Amino acid sequence: MEKLDGHDLIHDLQSRLQSLHNRVAELELENAKLLSRIVNCRCNKIEDKVIRKNTTAKGDDTGQSSCGFSFISSDNLVEDNRQLSVVGDVLPSILVQESSKNERDENVCQKDGFGNGLHHEKPGQYKKEKSRERMPGCNLRTMHHHAKRYVALKIMYFGQRFYGFASEAQMDPTIESEIFKALAKARLSASDKAEVQYSRCGRTDKGVSSIGQVISLFLRSNLKDTNGNLNCKDIAPKELCDEEIDYVKVLNRVLPKDIQVIGWCPVPIDFHARFSCMSREYKYLFWKGNLDTSAMELAGKKFVGEHDFRNFCKMDAVNVHNYRRKITLFEISSCNKRSSGEEIWAVIIKGSAFLWHQVRCIVAVLFMIGEGLESPSVIDALLDINRTPRKPQYIMASELPLILQSCEFEGLNFVCSSDAGQALHEHLKREFQTFMLQATIFQEALSSLPIPGGSTLQDGKKKRVHVPLMSRPTEPSYEERRAKLNMNANSRSSMASSPKPSNEVS
């Protein structure tokens, strides 16, 4: 090899150094592109404990490191992504390098490793800008990279402020929309219902509450090879709580206080929350007052069995063509709750399925019987479709006292971790105490007012004129509704097929 003199050697070393600089710049650019792709993956989160382990800067318990960056607390993350453990060793060093570089220039708007702006306020202290608001729901592309399982969730909600359960309602908020917002925040599921094979057991009305609603859908899982079809009998409840994501705990942290998950269970992929349900039980609360509960119970027993309930529902002739439903249980009993001499009772109705507003219509007629305005035999007349083909007009009972008590499924064993169960218990206890204090305030106000004619709530109440149900105006029958729908459809079809008039002027 030809020996280089001093000048040529220096030139050769400078050339090699420049080549290395160029290669480093290329690698840094490629690394930035890869990092950008990782950060933009919305379902991937790296826990701060991984970041702290790989950085030389030490911070306090709040997650604020000495380099001036605020990391996300591990308590606020759902689960760390095990597939990104390698990236977790690279990302922290990049963040520290970026921090050191930006700290030297106090007049430059700072950027952290996640692309969020940082404004300099004082030396060594930076304030994280509010990141750009993202669309709700997991990125459907990234959901495929996570293990998933098909699960059923048991939901409790108090419906006073909601416009029903289903998100198809014309107004917000609904219970369903709030649940999917929480699933998005927790990064547990995609927002597309068809993508996650979503189903619900019941579609409760505006104002109705539940302590046993059930939904089913695919959720992100910690376990591998679940394929979404593990039966609840395949894994012991303790193993579910120990190994899997604590769905109850995670979701209840981000759900509104009047919606809570109370249990979950893995289900086979052919499970459907609506069609797999064996029975549903409703409870309707009411003040007994002067109602004749014996007459109400006698009338209510007539509902047991399979009947056509078209006179006890809001008829949907477009979507519902069979109005026969089977009632398996009817009870009226005291709840052992008293206030100001009044007692709370409950109507309990259990059946395989229910029609739109069916329970509220049944209770409305029972109240008329309890007040002595109707005879229990009116139930027989209304259940006889040949005798009463058209529903008499009457106002159904209020929605607020109605509760979807339970939904029964074969083989489902809903589980909840001890931590999540304790947190849920404490939450409900606090809510109960708050409402009891409010009720006591109203009770104090009520007791301070003189009640004309007596000391009970029913005294002094003006009696309304009652028109017997069988003498009232009636709604159109099912056959009349269908005939009208068919006539309108034929009219639209003929209008669409007829030639349009010409707009040309002769």
CSV table of N, CA and C in Angstrom, one decimal, residues 227-342:
chain,number,residue,atom,x,y,z
A,227,ASN,N,-58.2,-15.8,20.6
A,227,ASN,CA,-59.1,-15.9,19.4
A,227,ASN,C,-60.5,-15.5,19.7
A,228,GLY,N,-60.7,-14.8,20.8
A,228,GLY,CA,-62.0,-14.3,21.1
A,228,GLY,C,-63.1,-15.3,21.4
A,229,ASN,N,-62.7,-16.6,21.6
A,229,ASN,CA,-63.8,-17.5,21.7
A,229,ASN,C,-63.6,-18.4,23.0
A,230,LEU,N,-62.8,-18.0,23.9
A,230,LEU,CA,-62.7,-18.8,25.2
A,230,LEU,C,-64.0,-18.7,26.0
A,231,ASN,N,-64.5,-19.8,26.4
A,231,ASN,CA,-65.7,-19.8,27.2
A,231,ASN,C,-65.3,-19.5,28.6
A,232,CYS,N,-66.3,-18.9,29.3
A,232,CYS,CA,-66.1,-18.5,30.7
A,232,CYS,C,-65.7,-19.7,31.6
A,233,LYS,N,-66.1,-20.9,31.2
A,233,LYS,CA,-65.8,-22.1,32.0
A,233,LYS,C,-64.3,-22.5,31.8
A,234,ASP,N,-63.6,-22.0,30.8
A,234,ASP,CA,-62.3,-22.5,30.5
A,234,ASP,C,-61.3,-21.9,31.4
A,235,ILE,N,-61.5,-20.8,32.0
A,235,ILE,CA,-60.6,-20.1,32.9
A,235,ILE,C,-61.2,-19.8,34.2
A,236,ALA,N,-60.5,-20.1,35.3
A,236,ALA,CA,-61.1,-19.8,36.6
A,236,ALA,C,-61.2,-18.3,36.8
A,237,PRO,N,-62.1,-17.8,37.6
A,237,PRO,CA,-62.3,-16.4,37.8
A,237,PRO,C,-61.0,-15.7,38.4
A,238,LYS,N,-60.3,-16.4,39.3
A,238,LYS,CA,-59.1,-15.7,39.8
A,238,LYS,C,-58.1,-15.5,38.7
A,239,GLU,N,-57.9,-16.5,37.8
A,239,GLU,CA,-57.0,-16.4,36.7
A,239,GLU,C,-57.4,-15.2,35.8
A,240,LEU,N,-58.7,-15.1,35.5
A,240,LEU,CA,-59.2,-14.0,34.7
A,240,LEU,C,-58.7,-12.6,35.3
A,241,CYS,N,-58.9,-12.5,36.6
A,241,CYS,CA,-58.6,-11.2,37.3
A,241,CYS,C,-57.1,-11.0,37.4
A,242,ASP,N,-56.3,-12.1,37.5
A,242,ASP,CA,-54.9,-11.9,37.7
A,242,ASP,C,-54.1,-11.7,36.4
A,243,GLU,N,-54.6,-12.3,35.3
A,243,GLU,CA,-53.8,-12.3,34.1
A,243,GLU,C,-54.3,-11.3,33.1
A,244,GLU,N,-55.6,-11.1,33.1
A,244,GLU,CA,-56.2,-10.2,32.0
A,244,GLU,C,-56.3,-8.8,32.5
A,245,ILE,N,-56.5,-7.9,31.5
A,245,ILE,CA,-56.7,-6.5,31.8
A,245,ILE,C,-57.9,-6.4,32.7
A,246,ASP,N,-57.8,-5.5,33.7
A,246,ASP,CA,-58.9,-5.3,34.7
A,246,ASP,C,-59.9,-4.4,34.0
A,247,TYR,N,-60.8,-4.9,33.2
A,247,TYR,CA,-61.7,-4.1,32.4
A,247,TYR,C,-62.6,-3.3,33.3
A,248,VAL,N,-63.0,-3.8,34.4
A,248,VAL,CA,-63.9,-3.1,35.3
A,248,VAL,C,-63.2,-1.8,35.9
A,249,LYS,N,-62.0,-2.0,36.4
A,249,LYS,CA,-61.3,-0.9,37.0
A,249,LYS,C,-60.9,0.1,36.0
A,250,VAL,N,-60.5,-0.3,34.8
A,250,VAL,CA,-60.0,0.6,33.8
A,250,VAL,C,-61.2,1.5,33.3
A,251,LEU,N,-62.3,0.8,33.0
A,251,LEU,CA,-63.4,1.6,32.4
A,251,LEU,C,-64.1,2.5,33.4
A,252,ASN,N,-64.2,2.0,34.7
A,252,ASN,CA,-64.9,2.9,35.7
A,252,ASN,C,-64.1,4.1,36.0
A,253,ARG,N,-62.8,4.1,35.7
A,253,ARG,CA,-62.0,5.3,35.9
A,253,ARG,C,-62.4,6.4,34.9
A,254,VAL,N,-62.8,6.1,33.7
A,254,VAL,CA,-63.1,7.1,32.7
A,254,VAL,C,-64.6,7.2,32.4
A,255,LEU,N,-65.4,6.4,32.9
A,255,LEU,CA,-66.9,6.5,32.7
A,255,LEU,C,-67.5,7.6,33.6
A,256,PRO,N,-68.6,8.2,33.2
A,256,PRO,CA,-69.3,9.1,34.1
A,256,PRO,C,-69.7,8.4,35.4
A,257,LYS,N,-69.9,9.1,36.5
A,257,LYS,CA,-70.2,8.5,37.8
A,257,LYS,C,-71.6,7.8,37.8
A,258,ASP,N,-72.5,8.1,36.9
A,258,ASP,CA,-73.8,7.5,36.8
A,258,ASP,C,-73.8,6.3,35.8
A,259,ILE,N,-72.7,5.9,35.3
A,259,ILE,CA,-72.5,4.7,34.5
A,259,ILE,C,-71.3,3.9,35.1
A,260,GLN,N,-71.5,2.6,35.4
A,260,GLN,CA,-70.4,1.9,35.9
A,260,GLN,C,-70.5,0.4,35.4
A,261,VAL,N,-69.3,-0.2,35.2
A,261,VAL,CA,-69.2,-1.6,34.8
A,261,VAL,C,-69.1,-2.4,36.1
A,262,ILE,N,-69.9,-3.4,36.3
A,262,ILE,CA,-69.9,-4.2,37.5
A,262,ILE,C,-69.3,-5.6,37.3
A,263,GLY,N,-69.0,-6.0,36.1
A,263,GLY,CA,-68.4,-7.3,35.9
A,263,GLY,C,-68.2,-7.6,34.4
A,264,TRP,N,-67.4,-8.6,34.2
A,264,TRP,CA,-67.1,-9.0,32.8
A,264,TRP,C,-66.9,-10.5,32.7
A,265,CYS,N,-67.0,-11.0,31.5
A,265,CYS,CA,-66.9,-12.5,31.3
A,265,CYS,C,-66.6,-12.8,29.9
A,266,PRO,N,-65.6,-13.6,29.6
A,266,PRO,CA,-65.3,-14.0,28.2
A,266,PRO,C,-66.4,-14.9,27.7
A,267,VAL,N,-66.8,-14.7,26.4
A,267,VAL,CA,-67.9,-15.4,25.8
A,267,VAL,C,-67.4,-15.9,24.4
A,268,PRO,N,-68.1,-16.9,23.9
A,268,PRO,CA,-67.8,-17.4,22.6
A,268,PRO,C,-68.2,-16.4,21.5
A,269,ILE,N,-67.6,-16.5,20.4
A,269,ILE,CA,-67.8,-15.5,19.3
A,269,ILE,C,-69.2,-15.5,18.7
A,270,ASP,N,-69.9,-16.6,18.9
A,270,ASP,CA,-71.3,-16.7,18.4
A,270,ASP,C,-72.3,-16.2,19.5
A,271,PHE,N,-71.8,-15.6,20.6
A,271,PHE,CA,-72.6,-15.0,21.6
A,271,PHE,C,-73.2,-13.7,21.1
A,272,HIS,N,-74.5,-13.5,21.5
A,272,HIS,CA,-75.2,-12.2,21.1
A,272,HIS,C,-75.9,-11.8,22.3
A,273,ALA,N,-75.6,-10.6,22.8
A,273,ALA,CA,-76.2,-10.1,24.1
A,273,ALA,C,-77.7,-10.0,24.0
A,274,ARG,N,-78.3,-9.8,22.9
A,274,ARG,CA,-79.8,-9.8,22.8
A,274,ARG,C,-80.4,-11.1,22.6
A,275,PHE,N,-79.9,-11.9,21.6
A,275,PHE,CA,-80.6,-13.1,21.2
A,275,PHE,C,-80.1,-14.3,22.1
A,276,SER,N,-79.0,-14.2,22.8
A,276,SER,CA,-78.6,-15.2,23.7
A,276,SER,C,-79.2,-15.1,25.1
A,277,CYS,N,-79.9,-14.0,25.4
A,277,CYS,CA,-80.5,-13.8,26.7
A,277,CYS,C,-81.7,-14.7,26.9
A,278,MET,N,-81.7,-15.4,28.0
A,278,MET,CA,-82.8,-16.3,28.3
A,278,MET,C,-84.0,-15.6,28.9
A,279,SER,N,-83.8,-14.6,29.7
A,279,SER,CA,-84.9,-13.8,30.3
A,279,SER,C,-84.4,-12.5,30.8
A,280,ARG,N,-85.4,-11.6,31.0
A,280,ARG,CA,-85.1,-10.2,31.5
A,280,ARG,C,-86.1,-9.9,32.6
A,281,GLU,N,-85.6,-9.2,33.6
A,281,GLU,CA,-86.4,-8.9,34.8
A,281,GLU,C,-86.4,-7.4,35.0
A,282,TYR,N,-87.6,-6.8,35.1
A,282,TYR,CA,-87.8,-5.4,35.3
A,282,TYR,C,-88.4,-5.2,36.7
A,283,LYS,N,-88.1,-4.1,37.4
A,283,LYS,CA,-88.7,-3.7,38.6
A,283,LYS,C,-89.1,-2.3,38.5
A,284,TYR,N,-90.4,-2.0,38.9
A,284,TYR,CA,-91.0,-0.7,38.9
A,284,TYR,C,-91.3,-0.3,40.3
A,285,LEU,N,-90.7,0.8,40.8
A,285,LEU,CA,-90.9,1.3,42.2
A,285,LEU,C,-92.1,2.3,42.2
A,286,PHE,N,-92.8,2.3,43.3
A,286,PHE,CA,-93.9,3.2,43.4
A,286,PHE,C,-94.3,3.4,44.9
A,287,TRP,N,-94.9,4.5,45.2
A,287,TRP,CA,-95.4,4.8,46.6
A,287,TRP,C,-96.7,4.1,46.7
A,288,LYS,N,-96.9,3.3,47.8
A,288,LYS,CA,-98.1,2.5,47.9
A,288,LYS,C,-99.4,3.5,48.1
A,289,GLY,N,-99.2,4.4,49.0
A,289,GLY,CA,-100.3,5.3,49.3
A,289,GLY,C,-101.6,4.6,49.6
A,290,ASN,N,-102.7,4.9,48.9
A,290,ASN,CA,-104.0,4.3,49.1
A,290,ASN,C,-104.3,3.2,48.0
A,291,LEU,N,-103.2,2.8,47.3
A,291,LEU,CA,-103.4,1.8,46.2
A,291,LEU,C,-103.8,0.4,46.8
A,292,ASP,N,-104.7,-0.3,46.2
A,292,ASP,CA,-105.1,-1.6,46.6
A,292,ASP,C,-104.1,-2.6,45.9
A,293,THR,N,-103.1,-2.9,46.6
A,293,THR,CA,-102.1,-3.8,46.0
A,293,THR,C,-102.6,-5.2,45.8
A,294,SER,N,-103.6,-5.7,46.6
A,294,SER,CA,-104.1,-7.0,46.4
A,294,SER,C,-104.8,-7.1,45.1
A,295,ALA,N,-105.6,-6.1,44.7
A,295,ALA,CA,-106.3,-6.0,43.4
A,295,ALA,C,-105.3,-5.9,42.3
A,296,MET,N,-104.2,-5.2,42.5
A,296,MET,CA,-103.1,-5.1,41.5
A,296,MET,C,-102.5,-6.4,41.3
A,297,GLU,N,-102.2,-7.1,42.4
A,297,GLU,CA,-101.5,-8.4,42.2
A,297,GLU,C,-102.4,-9.4,41.5
A,298,LEU,N,-103.7,-9.4,41.9
A,298,LEU,CA,-104.7,-10.3,41.2
A,298,LEU,C,-104.7,-10.0,39.7
A,299,ALA,N,-104.7,-8.8,39.3
A,299,ALA,CA,-104.8,-8.4,37.9
A,299,ALA,C,-103.4,-8.8,37.2
A,300,GLY,N,-102.3,-8.5,38.0
A,300,GLY,CA,-101.0,-8.8,37.4
A,300,GLY,C,-100.8,-10.2,37.1
A,301,LYS,N,-101.4,-11.1,37.9
A,301,LYS,CA,-101.2,-12.6,37.6
A,301,LYS,C,-101.8,-13.0,36.3
A,302,LYS,N,-102.7,-12.2,35.7
A,302,LYS,CA,-103.3,-12.5,34.4
A,302,LYS,C,-102.3,-12.4,33.3
A,303,PHE,N,-101.2,-11.6,33.5
A,303,PHE,CA,-100.2,-11.4,32.5
A,303,PHE,C,-99.3,-12.7,32.3
A,304,VAL,N,-99.2,-13.5,33.4
A,304,VAL,CA,-98.3,-14.7,33.3
A,304,VAL,C,-98.8,-15.6,32.2
A,305,GLY,N,-97.8,-16.0,31.4
A,305,GLY,CA,-98.1,-16.9,30.3
A,305,GLY,C,-97.8,-16.1,29.0
A,306,GLU,N,-98.1,-16.7,27.9
A,306,GLU,CA,-97.9,-16.1,26.6
A,306,GLU,C,-99.1,-15.5,26.1
A,307,HIS,N,-99.0,-14.2,25.8
A,307,HIS,CA,-100.2,-13.4,25.3
A,307,HIS,C,-99.7,-12.4,24.2
A,308,ASP,N,-100.7,-11.9,23.6
A,308,ASP,CA,-100.5,-10.8,22.6
A,308,ASP,C,-100.6,-9.4,23.4
A,309,PHE,N,-99.5,-8.7,23.5
A,309,PHE,CA,-99.4,-7.5,24.3
A,309,PHE,C,-99.5,-6.2,23.5
A,310,ARG,N,-100.2,-6.3,22.3
A,310,ARG,CA,-100.2,-5.1,21.5
A,310,ARG,C,-101.0,-3.9,22.1
A,311,ASN,N,-101.9,-4.2,23.1
A,311,ASN,CA,-102.6,-3.2,23.8
A,311,ASN,C,-101.9,-2.7,25.0
A,312,PHE,N,-100.7,-3.3,25.3
A,312,PHE,CA,-99.8,-2.9,26.4
A,312,PHE,C,-98.4,-2.5,25.9
A,313,CYS,N,-98.3,-1.7,24.8
A,313,CYS,CA,-97.0,-1.3,24.3
A,313,CYS,C,-97.2,-0.1,23.4
A,314,LYS,N,-96.2,0.5,23.0
A,314,LYS,CA,-96.2,1.5,21.9
A,314,LYS,C,-95.9,0.7,20.6
A,315,MET,N,-96.9,0.7,19.7
A,315,MET,CA,-96.8,-0.2,18.5
A,315,MET,C,-95.8,0.3,17.5
A,316,ASP,N,-94.9,-0.5,17.0
A,316,ASP,CA,-94.0,-0.2,16.0
A,316,ASP,C,-94.3,-1.1,14.8
A,317,ALA,N,-95.2,-0.7,14.0
A,317,ALA,CA,-95.7,-1.6,12.9
A,317,ALA,C,-94.7,-1.7,11.8
A,318,VAL,N,-93.7,-0.9,11.8
A,318,VAL,CA,-92.7,-0.9,10.7
A,318,VAL,C,-91.7,-2.1,11.0
A,319,ASN,N,-91.3,-2.2,12.2
A,319,ASN,CA,-90.2,-3.2,12.6
A,319,ASN,C,-90.7,-4.4,13.3
A,320,VAL,N,-91.9,-4.3,14.0
A,320,VAL,CA,-92.3,-5.4,14.8
A,320,VAL,C,-93.6,-6.0,14.2
A,321,HIS,N,-93.7,-7.3,14.0
A,321,HIS,CA,-94.9,-7.9,13.4
A,321,HIS,C,-95.4,-9.0,14.3
A,322,ASN,N,-94.7,-9.3,15.4
A,322,ASN,CA,-95.2,-10.3,16.3
A,322,ASN,C,-95.3,-9.7,17.7
A,323,TYR,N,-96.4,-9.6,18.3
A,323,TYR,CA,-96.6,-8.9,19.6
A,323,TYR,C,-96.9,-9.9,20.7
A,324,ARG,N,-96.6,-11.2,20.4
A,324,ARG,CA,-96.8,-12.2,21.5
A,324,ARG,C,-95.5,-12.3,22.3
A,325,ARG,N,-95.6,-12.2,23.6
A,325,ARG,CA,-94.5,-12.3,24.5
A,325,ARG,C,-94.9,-13.2,25.7
A,326,LYS,N,-93.9,-13.8,26.3
A,326,LYS,CA,-94.2,-14.7,27.4
A,326,LYS,C,-93.7,-14.1,28.7
A,327,ILE,N,-94.6,-14.0,29.7
A,327,ILE,CA,-94.3,-13.5,31.0
A,327,ILE,C,-94.2,-14.7,31.9
A,328,THR,N,-93.1,-14.8,32.6
A,328,THR,CA,-92.9,-16.0,33.5
A,328,THR,C,-93.0,-15.7,35.0
A,329,LEU,N,-93.0,-14.4,35.4
A,329,LEU,CA,-93.1,-14.1,36.8
A,329,LEU,C,-93.7,-12.7,37.0
A,330,PHE,N,-94.7,-12.6,37.9
A,330,PHE,CA,-95.2,-11.3,38.3
A,330,PHE,C,-95.4,-11.3,39.8
A,331,GLU,N,-94.8,-10.2,40.4
A,331,GLU,CA,-94.9,-10.1,41.9
A,331,GLU,C,-95.1,-8.6,42.2
A,332,ILE,N,-95.8,-8.4,43.3
A,332,ILE,CA,-95.9,-7.1,43.9
A,332,ILE,C,-95.5,-7.2,45.4
A,333,SER,N,-94.6,-6.5,45.9
A,333,SER,CA,-94.1,-6.6,47.2
A,333,SER,C,-93.6,-5.3,47.8
A,334,SER,N,-93.5,-5.2,49.1
A,334,SER,CA,-92.9,-4.1,49.8
A,334,SER,C,-91.4,-4.1,49.7
A,335,CYS,N,-90.8,-2.9,49.6
A,335,CYS,CA,-89.3,-2.7,49.6
A,335,CYS,C,-88.8,-2.4,51.0
A,336,ASN,N,-89.7,-2.3,52.0
A,336,ASN,CA,-89.3,-2.0,53.3
A,336,ASN,C,-88.6,-0.7,53.5
A,337,LYS,N,-89.1,0.3,52.7
A,337,LYS,CA,-88.6,1.6,52.7
A,337,LYS,C,-89.7,2.6,53.0
A,338,ARG,N,-89.6,3.4,54.1
A,338,ARG,CA,-90.7,4.3,54.5
A,338,ARG,C,-90.2,5.7,54.6
A,339,SER,N,-91.1,6.6,54.4
A,339,SER,CA,-90.8,8.0,54.6
A,339,SER,C,-92.1,8.8,54.8
A,340,SER,N,-92.2,9.5,55.9
A,340,SER,CA,-93.4,10.3,56.2
A,340,SER,C,-94.6,9.5,56.2
A,341,GLY,N,-94.6,8.3,56.7
A,341,GLY,CA,-95.7,7.5,56.8
A,341,GLY,C,-96.1,6.7,55.5
A,342,GLU,N,-95.3,7.0,54.4
A,342,GLU,CA,-95.5,6.3,53.1
A,342,GLU,C,-94.5,5.2,53.0
